[in-house]
Tab-separated table of C-alpha atoms in Angstrom:
chain	number	residue	atom	x	y	z
A	1	UNK	CA	80.719	99.069	119.821
A	2	UNK	CA	79.457	95.648	118.689
A	3	UNK	CA	80.650	95.808	115.085
A	4	UNK	CA	83.590	94.045	113.448
A	5	UNK	CA	86.931	95.339	114.667
A	6	UNK	CA	90.348	95.004	113.085
A	7	UNK	CA	93.813	95.677	114.430
A	8	UNK	CA	96.053	97.314	113.617
A	9	UNK	CA	94.394	99.919	111.405
A	10	UNK	CA	97.660	100.706	109.658
A	11	UNK	CA	100.861	98.715	109.244
A	12	UNK	CA	104.037	99.817	107.519
A	13	UNK	CA	106.679	97.166	107.075
A	14	UNK	CA	109.793	96.472	105.070
A	15	UNK	CA	109.861	93.932	102.303
A	16	UNK	CA	110.649	90.477	103.613
A	17	UNK	CA	109.167	91.004	107.063
A	18	UNK	CA	106.236	89.031	108.458
A	19	UNK	CA	103.021	90.751	109.512
A	20	UNK	CA	99.928	89.557	111.355
A	21	UNK	CA	96.489	91.140	111.417
A	22	UNK	CA	93.642	90.432	113.800
A	23	UNK	CA	89.893	90.479	113.234
A	24	UNK	CA	87.213	90.311	115.924
A	25	UNK	CA	83.847	89.508	114.326
A	26	UNK	CA	80.379	90.245	115.640
A	27	UNK	CA	80.068	87.772	118.500
A	28	UNK	CA	77.116	85.688	117.303
A	29	UNK	CA	78.352	85.429	113.694
A	30	UNK	CA	79.667	82.023	112.695
A	31	UNK	CA	81.048	83.023	109.290
A	32	UNK	CA	84.195	85.075	108.867
A	33	UNK	CA	85.799	86.324	105.658
A	34	UNK	CA	89.025	87.985	104.638
A	35	UNK	CA	89.207	90.223	101.574
A	36	UNK	CA	91.909	92.293	99.968
A	37	UNK	CA	91.130	95.644	98.376
A	38	UNK	CA	93.496	97.703	96.253
A	39	UNK	CA	92.953	101.269	95.070
A	40	UNK	CA	90.131	101.549	92.576
A	41	UNK	CA	89.039	97.943	92.995
A	42	UNK	CA	86.334	96.169	94.914
A	43	UNK	CA	87.113	93.709	97.699
A	44	UNK	CA	88.634	90.448	96.432
A	45	UNK	CA	87.788	87.282	98.337
A	46	UNK	CA	90.730	85.627	100.087
A	47	UNK	CA	89.334	83.052	102.488
A	48	UNK	CA	86.287	82.007	104.494
A	49	UNK	CA	85.702	80.330	107.854
A	50	UNK	CA	82.599	78.596	109.114
A	51	UNK	CA	83.193	78.589	112.862
A	52	UNK	CA	86.809	77.393	113.206
A	53	UNK	CA	86.935	75.526	109.885
A	54	UNK	CA	88.588	77.202	106.918
A	55	UNK	CA	86.326	76.085	104.079
A	56	UNK	CA	87.536	78.034	101.064
A	57	UNK	CA	90.738	79.715	99.972
A	58	UNK	CA	91.164	81.866	96.886
A	59	UNK	CA	93.967	81.284	94.426
A	60	UNK	CA	95.026	84.817	95.424
A	61	UNK	CA	96.094	83.353	98.769
A	62	UNK	CA	99.642	82.217	98.057
A	63	UNK	CA	101.552	79.958	100.427
A	64	UNK	CA	102.950	83.075	102.116
A	65	UNK	CA	99.478	83.780	103.482
A	66	UNK	CA	97.910	81.858	106.328
A	67	UNK	CA	94.713	82.471	108.237
A	68	UNK	CA	93.400	80.936	111.419
A	69	UNK	CA	90.291	81.172	113.500
A	70	UNK	CA	90.933	79.284	116.722
A	71	UNK	CA	87.787	78.324	118.634
A	72	UNK	CA	85.635	80.022	116.034
A	73	UNK	CA	86.073	83.456	117.552
A	74	UNK	CA	88.673	86.001	116.397
A	75	UNK	CA	90.786	85.406	113.319
A	76	UNK	CA	94.337	86.215	112.316
A	77	UNK	CA	95.811	86.684	108.866
A	78	UNK	CA	99.567	86.339	108.580
A	79	UNK	CA	101.668	87.300	105.597
A	80	UNK	CA	105.198	85.944	105.564
A	81	UNK	CA	108.093	87.463	103.600
A	82	UNK	CA	106.007	90.456	102.541
A	83	UNK	CA	106.366	91.819	99.017
A	84	UNK	CA	105.526	95.285	97.702
A	85	UNK	CA	102.595	93.766	95.821
A	86	UNK	CA	101.029	92.846	99.149
A	87	UNK	CA	100.363	96.535	99.847
A	88	UNK	CA	96.592	96.819	100.088
A	89	UNK	CA	93.682	97.201	102.469
A	90	UNK	CA	92.843	93.909	104.182
A	91	UNK	CA	89.184	93.714	105.116
A	92	UNK	CA	87.515	91.300	107.479
A	93	UNK	CA	83.788	90.608	107.432
A	94	UNK	CA	81.432	88.401	109.376
A	95	UNK	CA	77.930	87.083	108.808
A	96	UNK	CA	75.334	84.992	110.549
A	97	UNK	CA	74.934	82.424	107.786
A	98	UNK	CA	71.746	80.471	107.233
A	99	UNK	CA	69.167	80.729	104.485
A	100	UNK	CA	68.617	83.810	102.398
A	101	UNK	CA	70.949	86.646	101.671
A	102	UNK	CA	74.371	86.432	103.243
A	103	UNK	CA	74.715	89.975	104.564
A	104	UNK	CA	78.293	90.566	105.501
A	105	UNK	CA	79.349	93.170	108.037
A	106	UNK	CA	82.758	94.617	107.346
A	107	UNK	CA	85.391	95.950	109.670
A	108	UNK	CA	87.293	99.181	108.943
A	109	UNK	CA	90.219	97.287	107.441
A	110	UNK	CA	93.969	97.158	107.997
A	111	UNK	CA	95.979	99.182	105.522
A	112	UNK	CA	99.306	97.502	104.786
A	113	UNK	CA	102.185	99.364	103.183
A	114	UNK	CA	105.238	97.337	102.225
A	115	UNK	CA	108.324	99.468	101.581
B	1	UNK	CA	85.624	88.686	81.558
B	2	UNK	CA	84.965	89.584	85.181
B	3	UNK	CA	81.790	88.168	86.689
B	4	UNK	CA	80.613	91.639	87.703
B	5	UNK	CA	81.634	94.658	85.616
B	6	UNK	CA	81.215	98.191	86.889
B	7	UNK	CA	82.243	101.587	85.538
B	8	UNK	CA	84.692	103.037	88.120
B	9	UNK	CA	83.710	106.651	87.397
B	10	UNK	CA	84.208	109.026	89.075
B	11	UNK	CA	80.725	110.393	88.718
B	12	UNK	CA	80.146	113.985	89.824
B	13	UNK	CA	76.626	115.412	90.158
B	14	UNK	CA	75.031	118.489	91.749
B	15	UNK	CA	72.995	118.131	94.918
B	16	UNK	CA	69.418	117.084	94.172
B	17	UNK	CA	70.253	115.244	90.953
B	18	UNK	CA	69.050	111.742	90.159
B	19	UNK	CA	71.989	109.350	90.074
B	20	UNK	CA	72.094	106.145	88.047
B	21	UNK	CA	74.760	103.558	88.828
B	22	UNK	CA	75.070	100.435	86.706
B	23	UNK	CA	76.700	97.027	86.569
B	24	UNK	CA	76.625	94.096	84.208
B	25	UNK	CA	77.060	90.481	85.162
B	26	UNK	CA	77.962	87.382	83.194
B	27	UNK	CA	76.755	84.404	85.232
B	28	UNK	CA	73.035	83.704	84.958
B	29	UNK	CA	73.160	81.532	88.070
B	30	UNK	CA	73.215	84.594	90.316
B	31	UNK	CA	70.484	84.717	92.942
B	32	UNK	CA	70.949	87.858	94.976
B	33	UNK	CA	72.271	91.146	93.707
B	34	UNK	CA	73.512	93.646	96.225
B	35	UNK	CA	74.692	97.204	96.477
B	36	UNK	CA	77.253	98.082	99.117
B	37	UNK	CA	78.287	101.630	99.975
B	38	UNK	CA	81.829	102.380	101.081
B	39	UNK	CA	82.849	105.687	102.584
B	40	UNK	CA	86.481	106.728	102.471
B	41	UNK	CA	88.664	104.784	104.919
B	42	UNK	CA	85.741	102.591	105.983
B	43	UNK	CA	84.606	99.070	105.193
B	44	UNK	CA	81.668	98.495	102.829
B	45	UNK	CA	78.139	98.358	104.260
B	46	UNK	CA	75.118	96.718	102.668
B	47	UNK	CA	72.775	99.309	101.196
B	48	UNK	CA	70.199	97.232	99.325
B	49	UNK	CA	69.667	93.855	97.763
B	50	UNK	CA	67.267	92.332	95.232
B	51	UNK	CA	66.479	88.717	94.541
B	52	UNK	CA	66.929	87.543	90.956
B	53	UNK	CA	64.934	90.200	89.110
B	54	UNK	CA	62.672	93.186	89.521
B	55	UNK	CA	62.785	96.384	91.533
B	56	UNK	CA	63.164	97.227	95.174
B	57	UNK	CA	62.701	100.660	96.677
B	58	UNK	CA	63.973	101.998	100.000
B	59	UNK	CA	63.508	105.700	100.574
B	60	UNK	CA	65.558	107.606	98.006
B	61	UNK	CA	67.170	104.418	96.701
B	62	UNK	CA	65.840	102.003	94.062
B	63	UNK	CA	67.626	98.823	93.018
B	64	UNK	CA	66.709	97.220	89.712
B	65	UNK	CA	67.721	93.977	88.016
B	66	UNK	CA	67.080	93.216	84.338
B	67	UNK	CA	67.844	89.539	83.771
B	68	UNK	CA	67.304	89.691	80.014
B	69	UNK	CA	70.164	92.165	79.592
B	70	UNK	CA	72.108	91.051	82.729
B	71	UNK	CA	72.029	94.605	83.987
B	72	UNK	CA	71.941	95.817	87.613
B	73	UNK	CA	71.096	99.416	88.457
B	74	UNK	CA	70.930	101.624	91.540
B	75	UNK	CA	69.050	104.902	91.367
B	76	UNK	CA	69.454	107.632	93.967
B	77	UNK	CA	66.829	110.364	93.996
B	78	UNK	CA	67.427	113.831	95.455
B	79	UNK	CA	71.112	113.075	95.919
B	80	UNK	CA	72.836	114.618	98.934
B	81	UNK	CA	76.501	115.432	99.645
B	82	UNK	CA	76.354	112.665	102.288
B	83	UNK	CA	75.754	110.185	99.432
B	84	UNK	CA	79.313	110.821	98.236
B	85	UNK	CA	80.968	107.416	98.485
B	86	UNK	CA	81.996	104.425	96.418
B	87	UNK	CA	79.109	102.171	95.429
B	88	UNK	CA	79.916	98.495	94.914
B	89	UNK	CA	77.594	96.125	93.139
B	90	UNK	CA	77.911	92.477	94.113
B	91	UNK	CA	76.423	89.089	93.462
B	92	UNK	CA	75.709	86.301	95.882
B	93	UNK	CA	74.704	82.843	94.703
B	94	UNK	CA	72.974	82.093	97.986
B	95	UNK	CA	76.078	80.385	99.309
B	96	UNK	CA	78.897	81.967	101.233
B	97	UNK	CA	80.805	83.809	98.532
B	98	UNK	CA	80.199	87.387	97.393
B	99	UNK	CA	81.778	88.736	94.213
B	100	UNK	CA	82.187	92.510	94.059
B	101	UNK	CA	82.487	94.872	91.152
B	102	UNK	CA	85.260	97.467	91.095
B	103	UNK	CA	82.992	100.177	92.536
B	104	UNK	CA	81.855	103.546	91.192
B	105	UNK	CA	83.035	106.673	93.001
B	106	UNK	CA	80.234	109.203	93.376
B	107	UNK	CA	80.685	112.866	94.301
B	108	UNK	CA	77.602	114.951	95.095
B	109	UNK	CA	78.427	118.659	95.079
B	110	UNK	CA	76.571	121.016	97.422
């Protein structure tokens, strides 16, 4: 399967714990995105990487959130000191970039539940 | 006001019906308008896109943009139970960022 993969698919944690999610994009894609999606809402942009450089971060991304993309390949999203409001689906997407429409290919998401 | 507004539904129709899904947008600087489809427990996938204004047809699906009223529409002809999903409208300014609407849940009953 050459699509975007995310691990784990589900994560249940207690409030105050740290969690880390991984995203493996489509191999030739240089752009990588993280979104958060809550029930009944569309994906909300969190952050964007062009290769290994993090070029944009949403105001939704508090200082408890950090994302990395070492060597421009896979990416990790870490949430420190989780809160119940962090419960959501975290989606990763990748795209080829370049001119024209920026078609993003999404992974299946990681569903986080904070108890 | 959100940049892309979408009625969350749910919308329930019988098999074979024509479905009309709509969004409004507020920023006239938009370039591309897109429709993503999201099945339950899956990530969104791009269904169709249009550039700026006009219509685009792909099989049973037609995407339409009316710039004068800032209205985006997706029509599904001969709807099938397999079309049951959440449909997300989105805008892309031609850069890297995509802004999504809240999504409309569609149920097509056999």
